[in-house]
Amino acid sequence: MTAVNARAVEPYWVVVPAAGSGKRMGADKPKQYLPLLGKPLIVHTLQNILRWPGLAGVIVAIAADDSEFGNLAEASDPRIHTVTGGAERADSVLAALEYLSTLAEPDTSVLVHDAARPLVASNDIETLIGPASAAIALLAQPASDTVKRASAENGTAVVAETLPRDQIWLAQTPQKAPLQILKDSLQAGLRENPAAITDEASALELAGYRPQLIAACRTNFKITQPADLLLAEALLTQQRTQQGEPS
Ligand code: CTP
Ligand code: MG
């Protein structure tokens, strides 16, 4: 990442929720610790984040029973802090924000980025942290497939309607907002309608904000199921080849 001058970017913190158990992956350990080209998935994500220009620090939310994070070399990086996460992703993010409030000013910009997204493109990060983006913004992918809303009929799913595709975006991370606004919005959202708070933007929307959508590369998918690991390995191998690194 060379196009953005780190001094031209307002410093920001990154929160990495990494306290999930990876049920859909169905592996014998949480997906963030599964090997991806010889390194745990979360190591790829953290090494990527540590290269972002203007980074002030990282808070990783890990599970109360996590026995792996402390063994990683990144655990002793002075820029990386840890907190204990909670039952849902939003609880983990909130725990990190509460800790961050003891270190940073209320108007500090925070980027929340899933541990399970190792492949976010540096160009998209540059856009998100750059001067042209709004204070409250997220990476997202415009839908490329035709999108159906489903309803149940005789025990099967049927199409209720086809949604206008040009209005559909799939939310990714990072999602960016000022610390105090994000914390207040998540707290209010978890109080009022916890099931609806599946990302930061949903809490911010509920609080009346209109997050900016920044079109991002679809390689920033969230590793969720076993096939996603294969795809991520193929993309990382191709990146290494392009950069002339040994694979
Ligand atoms: N996460 C978290 N705390 C939770 C649940 C999820 O910090 N209580 C994190 C995950 O570790 C992941 C990110 O939030 O990095 C996105 O969540 P998801 O992809 O749903 O991961 P899991 O919850 O681990 O997976 P699953 O839903 O399949 O169990
Ligand atoms: Mg989950």
mmCIF file with all atom_site columns, C-alpha atoms and ligand atoms in Angstrom, residues 20 23-24 31 88-89 222, ligand 2:
data_model
loop_
_atom_site.group_PDB
_atom_site.id
_atom_site.type_symbol
_atom_site.label_atom_id
_atom_site.label_alt_id
_atom_site.label_comp_id
_atom_site.label_asym_id
_atom_site.label_entity_id
_atom_site.label_seq_id
_atom_site.pdbx_PDB_ins_code
_atom_site.Cartn_x
_atom_site.Cartn_y
_atom_site.Cartn_z
_atom_site.occupancy
_atom_site.B_iso_or_equiv
_atom_site.pdbx_formal_charge
_atom_site.auth_seq_id
_atom_site.auth_comp_id
_atom_site.auth_asym_id
_atom_site.auth_atom_id
_atom_site.pdbx_PDB_model_num
ATOM   1 C  CA . GLY A 1 20  ? -16.822 -16.719 17.455 1.00 0.00 ? 20  GLY A CA 1
ATOM   2 C  CA . LYS A 1 23  ? -20.319 -23.320 13.779 1.00 0.00 ? 23  LYS A CA 1
ATOM   3 C  CA . ARG A 1 24  ? -20.913 -23.184 10.021 1.00 0.00 ? 24  ARG A CA 1
ATOM   4 C  CA . LYS A 1 31  ? -12.256 -20.945 12.077 1.00 0.00 ? 31  LYS A CA 1
ATOM   5 C  CA . GLU A 1 88  ? -22.796 -12.463 19.932 1.00 0.00 ? 88  GLU A CA 1
ATOM   6 C  CA . ARG A 1 89  ? -20.559 -10.550 17.524 1.00 0.00 ? 89  ARG A CA 1
ATOM   7 C  CA . LYS A 1 222 ? -16.055 -13.732 4.998  1.00 0.00 ? 222 LYS A CA 1
HETATM 8 MG MG . MG  B 2 .   ? -21.602 -16.048 13.784 1.00 0.00 ? 2   MG  B MG 1
#
